PDB file of C-alpha atoms in Angstrom:
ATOM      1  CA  UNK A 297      79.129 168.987  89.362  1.00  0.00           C
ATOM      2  CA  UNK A 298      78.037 167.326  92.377  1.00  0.00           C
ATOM      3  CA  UNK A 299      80.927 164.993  94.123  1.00  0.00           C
ATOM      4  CA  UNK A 300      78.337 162.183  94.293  1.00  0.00           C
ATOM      5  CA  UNK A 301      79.077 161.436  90.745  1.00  0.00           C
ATOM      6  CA  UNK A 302      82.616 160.912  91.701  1.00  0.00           C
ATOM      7  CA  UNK A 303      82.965 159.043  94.788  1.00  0.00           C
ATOM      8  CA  UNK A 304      80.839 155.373  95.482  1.00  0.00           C
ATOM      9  CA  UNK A 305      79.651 154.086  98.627  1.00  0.00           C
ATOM     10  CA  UNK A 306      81.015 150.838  97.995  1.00  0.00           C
ATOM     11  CA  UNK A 307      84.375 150.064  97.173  1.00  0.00           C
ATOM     12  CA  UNK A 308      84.868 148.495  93.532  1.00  0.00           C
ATOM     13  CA  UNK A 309      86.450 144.838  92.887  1.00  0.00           C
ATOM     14  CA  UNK A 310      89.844 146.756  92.289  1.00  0.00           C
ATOM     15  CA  UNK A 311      89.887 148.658  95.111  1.00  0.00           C
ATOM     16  CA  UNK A 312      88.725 145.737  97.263  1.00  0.00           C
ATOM     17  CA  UNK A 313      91.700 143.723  95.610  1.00  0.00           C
ATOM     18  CA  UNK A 314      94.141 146.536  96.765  1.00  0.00           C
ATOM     19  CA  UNK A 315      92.818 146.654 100.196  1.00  0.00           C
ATOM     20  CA  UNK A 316      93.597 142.875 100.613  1.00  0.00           C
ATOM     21  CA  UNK A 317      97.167 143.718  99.366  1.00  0.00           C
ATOM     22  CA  UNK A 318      97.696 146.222 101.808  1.00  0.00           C
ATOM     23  CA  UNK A 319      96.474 144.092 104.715  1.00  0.00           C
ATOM     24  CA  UNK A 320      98.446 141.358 103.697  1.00  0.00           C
ATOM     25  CA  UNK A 321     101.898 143.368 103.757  1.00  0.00           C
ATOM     26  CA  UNK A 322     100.585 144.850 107.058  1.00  0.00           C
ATOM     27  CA  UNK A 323     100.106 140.848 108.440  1.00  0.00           C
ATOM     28  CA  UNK A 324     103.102 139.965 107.393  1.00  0.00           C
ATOM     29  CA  UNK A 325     105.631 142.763 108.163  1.00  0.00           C
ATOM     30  CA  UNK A 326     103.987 142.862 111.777  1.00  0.00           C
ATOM     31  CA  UNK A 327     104.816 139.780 112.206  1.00  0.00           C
ATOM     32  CA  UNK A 328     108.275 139.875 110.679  1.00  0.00           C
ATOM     33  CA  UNK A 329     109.102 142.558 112.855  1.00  0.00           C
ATOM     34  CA  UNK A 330     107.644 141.201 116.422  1.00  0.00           C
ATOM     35  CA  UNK A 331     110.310 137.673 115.546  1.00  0.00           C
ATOM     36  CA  UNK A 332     112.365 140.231 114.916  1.00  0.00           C
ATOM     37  CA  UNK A 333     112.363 141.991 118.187  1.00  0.00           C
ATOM     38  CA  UNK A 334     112.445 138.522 119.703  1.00  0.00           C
ATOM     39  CA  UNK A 335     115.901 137.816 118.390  1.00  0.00           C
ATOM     40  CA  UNK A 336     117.828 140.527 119.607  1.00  0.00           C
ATOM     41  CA  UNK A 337     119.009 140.716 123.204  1.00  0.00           C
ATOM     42  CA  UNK A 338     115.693 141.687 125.418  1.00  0.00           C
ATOM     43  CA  UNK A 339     114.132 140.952 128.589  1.00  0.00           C
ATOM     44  CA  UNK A 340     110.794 140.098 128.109  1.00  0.00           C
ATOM     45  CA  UNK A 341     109.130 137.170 129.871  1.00  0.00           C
ATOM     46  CA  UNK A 342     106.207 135.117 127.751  1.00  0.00           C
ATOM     47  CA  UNK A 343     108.789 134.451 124.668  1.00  0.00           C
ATOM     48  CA  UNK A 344     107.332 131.716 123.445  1.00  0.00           C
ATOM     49  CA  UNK A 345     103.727 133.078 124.022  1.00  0.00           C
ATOM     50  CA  UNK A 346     104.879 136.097 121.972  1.00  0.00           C
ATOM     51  CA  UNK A 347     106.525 134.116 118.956  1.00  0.00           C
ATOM     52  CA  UNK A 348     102.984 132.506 118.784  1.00  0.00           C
ATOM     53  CA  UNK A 349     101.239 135.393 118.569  1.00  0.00           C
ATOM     54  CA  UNK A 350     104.103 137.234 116.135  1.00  0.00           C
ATOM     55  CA  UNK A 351     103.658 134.441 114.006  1.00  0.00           C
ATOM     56  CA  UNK A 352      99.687 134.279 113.492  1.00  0.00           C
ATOM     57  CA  UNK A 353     100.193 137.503 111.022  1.00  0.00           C
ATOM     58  CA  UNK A 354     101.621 134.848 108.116  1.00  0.00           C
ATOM     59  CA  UNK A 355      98.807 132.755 107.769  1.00  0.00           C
ATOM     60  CA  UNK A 356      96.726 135.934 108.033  1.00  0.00           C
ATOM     61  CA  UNK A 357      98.284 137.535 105.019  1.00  0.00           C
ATOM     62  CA  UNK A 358      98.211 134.087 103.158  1.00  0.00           C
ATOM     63  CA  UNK A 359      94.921 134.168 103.310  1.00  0.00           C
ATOM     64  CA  UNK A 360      94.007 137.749 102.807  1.00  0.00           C
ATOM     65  CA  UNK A 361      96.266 137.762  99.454  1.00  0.00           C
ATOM     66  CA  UNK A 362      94.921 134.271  97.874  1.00  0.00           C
ATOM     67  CA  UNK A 363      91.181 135.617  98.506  1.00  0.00           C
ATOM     68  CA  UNK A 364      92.058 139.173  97.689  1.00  0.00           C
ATOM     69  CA  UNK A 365      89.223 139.024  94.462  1.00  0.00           C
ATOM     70  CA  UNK A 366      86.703 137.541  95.905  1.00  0.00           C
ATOM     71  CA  UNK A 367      86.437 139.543  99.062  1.00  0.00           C
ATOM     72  CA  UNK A 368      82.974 141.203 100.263  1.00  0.00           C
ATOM     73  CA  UNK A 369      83.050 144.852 101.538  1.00  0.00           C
ATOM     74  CA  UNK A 370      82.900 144.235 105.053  1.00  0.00           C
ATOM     75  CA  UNK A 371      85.964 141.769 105.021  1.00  0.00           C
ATOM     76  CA  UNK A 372      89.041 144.073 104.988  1.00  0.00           C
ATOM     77  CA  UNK A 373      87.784 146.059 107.961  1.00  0.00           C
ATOM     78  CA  UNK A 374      86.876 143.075 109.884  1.00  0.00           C
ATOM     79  CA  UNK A 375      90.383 141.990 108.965  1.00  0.00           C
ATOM     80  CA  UNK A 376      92.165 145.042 110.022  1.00  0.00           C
ATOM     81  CA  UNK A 377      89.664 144.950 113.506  1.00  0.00           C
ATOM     82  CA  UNK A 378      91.729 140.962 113.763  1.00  0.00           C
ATOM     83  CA  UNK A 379      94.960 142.561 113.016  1.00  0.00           C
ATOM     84  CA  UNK A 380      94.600 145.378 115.611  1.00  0.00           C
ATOM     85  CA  UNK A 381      93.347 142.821 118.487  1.00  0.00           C
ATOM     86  CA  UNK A 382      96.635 140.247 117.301  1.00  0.00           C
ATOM     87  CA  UNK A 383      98.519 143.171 117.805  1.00  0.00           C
ATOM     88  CA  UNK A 384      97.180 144.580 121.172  1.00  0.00           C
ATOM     89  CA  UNK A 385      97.683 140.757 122.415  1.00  0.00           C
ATOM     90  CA  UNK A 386     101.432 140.968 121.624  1.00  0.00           C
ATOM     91  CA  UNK A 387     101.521 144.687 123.031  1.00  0.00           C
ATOM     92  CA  UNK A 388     100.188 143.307 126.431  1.00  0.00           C
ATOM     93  CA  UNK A 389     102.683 140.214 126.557  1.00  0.00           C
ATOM     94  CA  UNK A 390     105.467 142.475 126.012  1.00  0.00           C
ATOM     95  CA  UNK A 391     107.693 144.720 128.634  1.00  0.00           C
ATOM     96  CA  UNK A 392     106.448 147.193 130.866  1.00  0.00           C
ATOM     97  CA  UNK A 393     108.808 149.290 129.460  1.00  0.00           C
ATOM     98  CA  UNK A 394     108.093 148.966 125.262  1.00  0.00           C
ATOM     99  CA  UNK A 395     104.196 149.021 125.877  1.00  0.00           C
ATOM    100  CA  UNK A 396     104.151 152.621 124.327  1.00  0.00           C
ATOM    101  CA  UNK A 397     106.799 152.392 121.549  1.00  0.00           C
ATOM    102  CA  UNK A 398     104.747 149.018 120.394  1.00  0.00           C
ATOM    103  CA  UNK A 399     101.549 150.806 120.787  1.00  0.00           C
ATOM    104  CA  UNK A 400     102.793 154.133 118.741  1.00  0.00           C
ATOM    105  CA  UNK A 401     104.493 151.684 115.699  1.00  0.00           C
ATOM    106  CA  UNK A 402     101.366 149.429 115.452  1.00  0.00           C
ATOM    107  CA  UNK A 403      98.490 151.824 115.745  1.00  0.00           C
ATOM    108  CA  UNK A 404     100.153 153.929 113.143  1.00  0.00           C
ATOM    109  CA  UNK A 405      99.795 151.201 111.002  1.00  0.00           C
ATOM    110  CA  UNK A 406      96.307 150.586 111.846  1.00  0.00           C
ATOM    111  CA  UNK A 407      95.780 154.175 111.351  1.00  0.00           C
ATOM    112  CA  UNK A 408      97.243 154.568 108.218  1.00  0.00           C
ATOM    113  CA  UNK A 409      95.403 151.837 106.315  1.00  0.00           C
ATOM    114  CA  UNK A 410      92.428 152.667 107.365  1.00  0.00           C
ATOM    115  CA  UNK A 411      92.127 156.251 106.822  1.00  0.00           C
ATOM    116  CA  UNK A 412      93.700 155.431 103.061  1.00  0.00           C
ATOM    117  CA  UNK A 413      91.468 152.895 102.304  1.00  0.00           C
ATOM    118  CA  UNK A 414      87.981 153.142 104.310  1.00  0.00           C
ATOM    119  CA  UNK A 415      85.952 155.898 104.103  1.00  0.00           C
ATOM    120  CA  UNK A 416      85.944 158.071 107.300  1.00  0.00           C
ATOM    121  CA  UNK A 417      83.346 156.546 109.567  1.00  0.00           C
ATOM    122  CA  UNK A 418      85.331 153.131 109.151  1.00  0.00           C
ATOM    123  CA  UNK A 419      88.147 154.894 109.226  1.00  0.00           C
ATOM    124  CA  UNK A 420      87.411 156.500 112.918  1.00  0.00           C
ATOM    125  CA  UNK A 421      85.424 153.095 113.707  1.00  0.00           C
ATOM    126  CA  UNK A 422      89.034 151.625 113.436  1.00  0.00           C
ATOM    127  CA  UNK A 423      91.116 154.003 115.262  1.00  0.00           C
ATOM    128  CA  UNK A 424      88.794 154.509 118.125  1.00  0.00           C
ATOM    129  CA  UNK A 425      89.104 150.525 117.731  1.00  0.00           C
ATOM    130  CA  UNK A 426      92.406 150.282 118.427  1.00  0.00           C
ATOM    131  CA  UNK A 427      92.486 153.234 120.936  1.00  0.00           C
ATOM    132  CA  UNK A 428      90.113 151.153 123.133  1.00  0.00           C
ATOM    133  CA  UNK A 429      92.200 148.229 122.836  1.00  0.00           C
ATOM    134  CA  UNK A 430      95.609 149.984 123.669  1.00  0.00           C
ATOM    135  CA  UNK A 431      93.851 151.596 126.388  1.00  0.00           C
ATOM    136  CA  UNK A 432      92.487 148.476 128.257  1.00  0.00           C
ATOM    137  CA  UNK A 433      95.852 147.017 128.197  1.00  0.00           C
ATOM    138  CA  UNK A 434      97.781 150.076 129.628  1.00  0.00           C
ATOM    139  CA  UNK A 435      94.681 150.275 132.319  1.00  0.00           C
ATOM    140  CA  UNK A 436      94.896 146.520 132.777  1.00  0.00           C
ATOM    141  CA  UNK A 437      98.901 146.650 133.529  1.00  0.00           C
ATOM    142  CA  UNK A 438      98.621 149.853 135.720  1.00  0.00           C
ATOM    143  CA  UNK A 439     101.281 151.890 133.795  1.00  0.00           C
ATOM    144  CA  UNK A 440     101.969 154.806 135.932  1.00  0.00           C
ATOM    145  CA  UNK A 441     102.437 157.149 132.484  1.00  0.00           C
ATOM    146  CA  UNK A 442      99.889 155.100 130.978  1.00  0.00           C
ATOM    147  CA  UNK A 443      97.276 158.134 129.904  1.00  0.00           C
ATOM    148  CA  UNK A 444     100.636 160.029 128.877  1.00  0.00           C
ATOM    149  CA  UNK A 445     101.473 157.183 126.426  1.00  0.00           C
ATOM    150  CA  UNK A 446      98.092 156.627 125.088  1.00  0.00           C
ATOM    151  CA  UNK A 447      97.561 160.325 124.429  1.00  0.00           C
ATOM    152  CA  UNK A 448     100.906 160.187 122.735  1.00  0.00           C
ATOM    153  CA  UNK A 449     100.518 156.736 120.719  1.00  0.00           C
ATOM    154  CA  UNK A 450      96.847 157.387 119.633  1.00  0.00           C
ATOM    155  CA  UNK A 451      97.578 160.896 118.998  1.00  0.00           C
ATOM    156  CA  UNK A 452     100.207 159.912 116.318  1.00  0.00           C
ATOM    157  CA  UNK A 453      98.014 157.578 114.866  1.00  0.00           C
ATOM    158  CA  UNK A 454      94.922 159.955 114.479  1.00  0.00           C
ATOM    159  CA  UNK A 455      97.502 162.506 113.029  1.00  0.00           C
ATOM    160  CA  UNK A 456      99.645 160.032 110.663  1.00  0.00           C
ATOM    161  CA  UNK A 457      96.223 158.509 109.153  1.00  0.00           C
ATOM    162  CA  UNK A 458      94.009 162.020 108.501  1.00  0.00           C
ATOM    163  CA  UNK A 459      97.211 163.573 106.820  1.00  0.00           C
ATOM    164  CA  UNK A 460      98.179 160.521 104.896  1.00  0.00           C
ATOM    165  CA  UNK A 461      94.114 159.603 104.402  1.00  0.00           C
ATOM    166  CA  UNK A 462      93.314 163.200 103.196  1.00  0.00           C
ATOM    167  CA  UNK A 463      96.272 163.034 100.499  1.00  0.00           C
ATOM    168  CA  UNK A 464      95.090 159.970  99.033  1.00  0.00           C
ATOM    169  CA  UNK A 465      91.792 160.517  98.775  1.00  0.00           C
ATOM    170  CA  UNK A 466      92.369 163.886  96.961  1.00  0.00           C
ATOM    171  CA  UNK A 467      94.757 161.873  94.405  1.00  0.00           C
ATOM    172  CA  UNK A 468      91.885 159.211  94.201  1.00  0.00           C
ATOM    173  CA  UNK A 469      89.528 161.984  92.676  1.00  0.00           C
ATOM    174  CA  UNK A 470      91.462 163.465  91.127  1.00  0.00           C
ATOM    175  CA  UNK A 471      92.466 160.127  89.353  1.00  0.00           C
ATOM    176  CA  UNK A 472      89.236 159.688  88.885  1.00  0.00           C
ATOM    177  CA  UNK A 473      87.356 162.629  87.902  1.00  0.00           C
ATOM    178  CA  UNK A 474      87.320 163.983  84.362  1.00  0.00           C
ATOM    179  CA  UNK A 475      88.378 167.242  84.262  1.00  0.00           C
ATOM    180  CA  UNK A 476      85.472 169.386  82.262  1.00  0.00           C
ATOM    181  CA  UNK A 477      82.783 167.471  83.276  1.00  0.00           C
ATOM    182  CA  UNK A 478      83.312 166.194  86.857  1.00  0.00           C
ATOM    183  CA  UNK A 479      81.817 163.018  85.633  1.00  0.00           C
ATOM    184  CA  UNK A 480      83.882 159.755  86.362  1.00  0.00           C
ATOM    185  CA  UNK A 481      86.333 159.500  83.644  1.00  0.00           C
ATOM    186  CA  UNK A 482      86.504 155.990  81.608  1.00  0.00           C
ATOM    187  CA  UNK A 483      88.585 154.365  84.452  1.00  0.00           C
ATOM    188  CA  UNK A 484      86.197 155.522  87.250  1.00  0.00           C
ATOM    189  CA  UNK A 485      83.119 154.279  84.873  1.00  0.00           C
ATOM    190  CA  UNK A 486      84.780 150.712  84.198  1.00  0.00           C
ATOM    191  CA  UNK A 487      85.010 150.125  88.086  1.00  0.00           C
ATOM    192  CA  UNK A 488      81.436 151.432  88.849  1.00  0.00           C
ATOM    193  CA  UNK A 489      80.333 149.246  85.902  1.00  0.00           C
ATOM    194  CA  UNK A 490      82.466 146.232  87.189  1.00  0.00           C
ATOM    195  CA  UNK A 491      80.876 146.473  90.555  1.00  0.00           C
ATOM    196  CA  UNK A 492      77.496 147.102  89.674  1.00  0.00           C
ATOM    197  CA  UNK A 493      77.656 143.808  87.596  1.00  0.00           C
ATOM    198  CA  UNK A 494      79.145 142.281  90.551  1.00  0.00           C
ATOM    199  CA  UNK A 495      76.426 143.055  92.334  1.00  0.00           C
ATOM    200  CA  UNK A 496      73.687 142.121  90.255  1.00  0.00           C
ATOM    201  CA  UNK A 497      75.253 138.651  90.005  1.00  0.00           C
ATOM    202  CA  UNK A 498      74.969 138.171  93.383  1.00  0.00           C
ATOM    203  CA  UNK A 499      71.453 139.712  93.835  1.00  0.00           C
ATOM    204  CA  UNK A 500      70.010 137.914  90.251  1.00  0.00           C
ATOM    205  CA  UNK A 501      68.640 141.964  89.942  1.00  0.00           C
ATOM    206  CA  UNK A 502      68.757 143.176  86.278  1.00  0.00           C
ATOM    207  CA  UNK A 503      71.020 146.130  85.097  1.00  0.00           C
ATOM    208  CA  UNK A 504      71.305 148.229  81.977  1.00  0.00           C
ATOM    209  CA  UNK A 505      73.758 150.163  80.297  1.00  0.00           C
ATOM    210  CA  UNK A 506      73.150 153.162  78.244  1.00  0.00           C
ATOM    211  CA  UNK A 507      75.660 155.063  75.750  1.00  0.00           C
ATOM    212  CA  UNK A 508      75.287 158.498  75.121  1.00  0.00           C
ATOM    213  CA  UNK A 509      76.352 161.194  73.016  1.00  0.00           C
ATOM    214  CA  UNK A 510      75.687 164.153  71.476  1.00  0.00           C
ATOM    215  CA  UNK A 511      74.533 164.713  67.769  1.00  0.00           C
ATOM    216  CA  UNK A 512      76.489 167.627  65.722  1.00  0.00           C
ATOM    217  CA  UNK A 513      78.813 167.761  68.153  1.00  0.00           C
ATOM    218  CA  UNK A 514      81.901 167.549  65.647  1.00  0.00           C
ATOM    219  CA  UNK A 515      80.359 170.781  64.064  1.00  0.00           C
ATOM    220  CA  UNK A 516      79.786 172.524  66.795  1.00  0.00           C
ATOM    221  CA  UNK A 517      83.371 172.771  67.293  1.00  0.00           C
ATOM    222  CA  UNK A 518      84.305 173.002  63.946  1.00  0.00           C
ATOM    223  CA  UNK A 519      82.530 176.363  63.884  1.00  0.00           C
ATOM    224  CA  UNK A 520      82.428 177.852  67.449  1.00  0.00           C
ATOM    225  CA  UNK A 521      85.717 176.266  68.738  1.00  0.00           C
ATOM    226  CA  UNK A 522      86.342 173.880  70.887  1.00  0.00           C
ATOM    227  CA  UNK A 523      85.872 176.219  73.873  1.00  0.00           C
ATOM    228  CA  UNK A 524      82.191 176.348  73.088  1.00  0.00           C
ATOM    229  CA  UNK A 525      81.876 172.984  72.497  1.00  0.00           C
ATOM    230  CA  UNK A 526      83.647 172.486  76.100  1.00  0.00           C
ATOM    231  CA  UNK A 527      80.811 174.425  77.676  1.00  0.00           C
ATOM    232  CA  UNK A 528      78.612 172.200  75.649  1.00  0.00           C
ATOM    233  CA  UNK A 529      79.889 169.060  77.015  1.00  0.00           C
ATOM    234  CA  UNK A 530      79.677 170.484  80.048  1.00  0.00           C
ATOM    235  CA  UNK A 531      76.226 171.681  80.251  1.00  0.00           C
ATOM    236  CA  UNK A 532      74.855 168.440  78.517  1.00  0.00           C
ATOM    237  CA  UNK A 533      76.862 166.270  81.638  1.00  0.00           C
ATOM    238  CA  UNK A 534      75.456 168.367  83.870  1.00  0.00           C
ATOM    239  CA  UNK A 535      71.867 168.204  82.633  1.00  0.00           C
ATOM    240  CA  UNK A 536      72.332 164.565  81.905  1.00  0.00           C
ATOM    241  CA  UNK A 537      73.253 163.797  85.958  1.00  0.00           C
ATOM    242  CA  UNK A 538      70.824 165.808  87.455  1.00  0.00           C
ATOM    243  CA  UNK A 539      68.219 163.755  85.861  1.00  0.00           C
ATOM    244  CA  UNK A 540      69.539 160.229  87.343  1.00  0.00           C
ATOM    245  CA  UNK A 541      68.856 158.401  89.832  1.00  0.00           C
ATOM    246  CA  UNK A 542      70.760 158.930  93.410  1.00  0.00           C
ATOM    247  CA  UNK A 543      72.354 154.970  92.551  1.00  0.00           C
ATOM    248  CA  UNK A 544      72.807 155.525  88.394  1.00  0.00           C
ATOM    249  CA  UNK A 545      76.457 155.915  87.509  1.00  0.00           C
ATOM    250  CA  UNK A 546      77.387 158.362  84.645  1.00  0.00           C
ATOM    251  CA  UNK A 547      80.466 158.772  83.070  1.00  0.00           C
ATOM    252  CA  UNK A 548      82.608 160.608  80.194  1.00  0.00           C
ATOM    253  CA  UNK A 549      84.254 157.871  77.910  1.00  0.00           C
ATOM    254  CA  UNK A 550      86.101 160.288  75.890  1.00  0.00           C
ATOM    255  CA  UNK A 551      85.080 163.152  73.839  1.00  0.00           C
ATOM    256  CA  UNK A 552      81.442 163.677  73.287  1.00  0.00           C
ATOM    257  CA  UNK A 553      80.697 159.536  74.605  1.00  0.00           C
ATOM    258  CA  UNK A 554      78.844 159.046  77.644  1.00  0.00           C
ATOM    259  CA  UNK A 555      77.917 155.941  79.540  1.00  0.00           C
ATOM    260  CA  UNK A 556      75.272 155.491  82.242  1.00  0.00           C
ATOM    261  CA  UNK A 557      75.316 152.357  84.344  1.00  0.00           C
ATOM    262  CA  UNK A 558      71.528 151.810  85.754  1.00  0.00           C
ATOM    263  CA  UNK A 559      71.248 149.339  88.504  1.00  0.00           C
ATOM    264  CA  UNK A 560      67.411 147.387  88.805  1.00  0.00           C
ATOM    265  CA  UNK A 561      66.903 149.020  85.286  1.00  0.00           C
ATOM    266  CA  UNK A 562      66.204 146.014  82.706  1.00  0.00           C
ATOM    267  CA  UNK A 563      66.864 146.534  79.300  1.00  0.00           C
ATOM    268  CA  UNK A 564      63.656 147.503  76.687  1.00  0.00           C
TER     269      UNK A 564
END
């Protein structure tokens, strides 16, 4: 079974819901820990410029958590874009000295929510992002080390995010993905079918949903076993996708149940 029937290209209400979480912890931690670094004994110059900036994180994640249903797509990488430019701005008012261990500890972040939440062109979009970002300041301040510490910073991020990115994708599928078929199992199909209706709310398009199953199928294994009536199900999902649409969404409820989702489809 093609992975096409497993993985969407848009992100589903939950998902976009557990993004915003993420983002908001990553607002407000940052900014918890840049105060932080403020209070202990340091010698950076721009304090107060610094606080300011430490603190913009809060209302960030305020905002990112109240509106964490009703977010769009294209909001929690914008976000995360925000987040990375707050943080460069604090990298560049700080020391000389902590430009690189503020560069490794924030693009890491950056790094790792992209690459566990965006797929991988938004993912690199973001990390070449920051990259640019750290990279202007370190040119900017003339660091003598500087390509040193950006090799070193952006190299832990790129290596922190794929690692930590490929892991949770493969937990994702697998999450998702029902075993003998390779069709979305009934968890995968509720949040294609929950986005789909999202978006034919917002687009006033008409959608249909179609149940399948298959006739006999009870005495099929009664008297071939249920290994038979495995390749059966099998055979029958596979037949079943191949026929769809690239956008349709099919999916195994639960033992011989199917569901299709059909987007622009109305019903007869």
């Amino acid at each position: 079974m093609k992975s096409r029937w497993v993985q969407r290209p848009d992100p589903s209400p939950i998902e976009l819901a557990s993004q915003a979480r993420s983002l908001a912890v990553f607002f407000a931690a940052g900014s918890t820990l840049a105060l932080a670094t403020l209070v202990v004994p340091h010698g950076r110059e721009h304090v107060g410029l610094l606080a300011l900036v430490a603190c913009l994180g809060y209302p960030g994640a305020g905002f990112v958590y109240l509106f964490r249903d009703s977010l769009r797509a294209w909001a929690p990488p914008l976000l995360l874009a925000v987040g990375t430019l707050v943080a460069t701005g604090g990298v560049a008012l700080g020391d000389h000295a902590g430009l690189s261990a503020a560069g490794a500890f924030f693009y890491v972040w950056v790094a790792l929510l992209a690459f566990q939440h965006f797929d991988r062109r938004l993912a690199w979009a973001e990390i070449g992002f920051a990259g640019a970002c750290y990279g202007t300041v370190l040119l900017v301040e003339r660091i003598p080390s500087g390509a040193g510490e950006w090799l070193l910073a952006m190299g832990t991020a790129v290596v922190a995010g794929v690692v930590t990115g490929g892991t949770s994708r493969r937990l994702r599928i697998t999450a998702r993905t029902d075993t003998l078929t390779g069709l979305p199992n009934r968890r995968a199909f509720m949040e294609d079918l929950a986005r789909e209706m999202a978006d034919a709310r917002r687009s006033q398009s008409p959608l249909s949903v179609a149940a399948l199953d298959l006739d006999g199928f009870k005495a099929i294994n009664d008297r071939l076993g249920h290994q038979e009536g495995d390749r059966v199900l099998a055979a029958a999902a596979s037949a079943w996708a191949e026929r769809l649409r690239p956008r349709d969404r099919i999916g195994r409820l639960g033992g011989d149940e199917f569901a299709v989702v059909l987007p622009g489809a109305a019903g007869a």
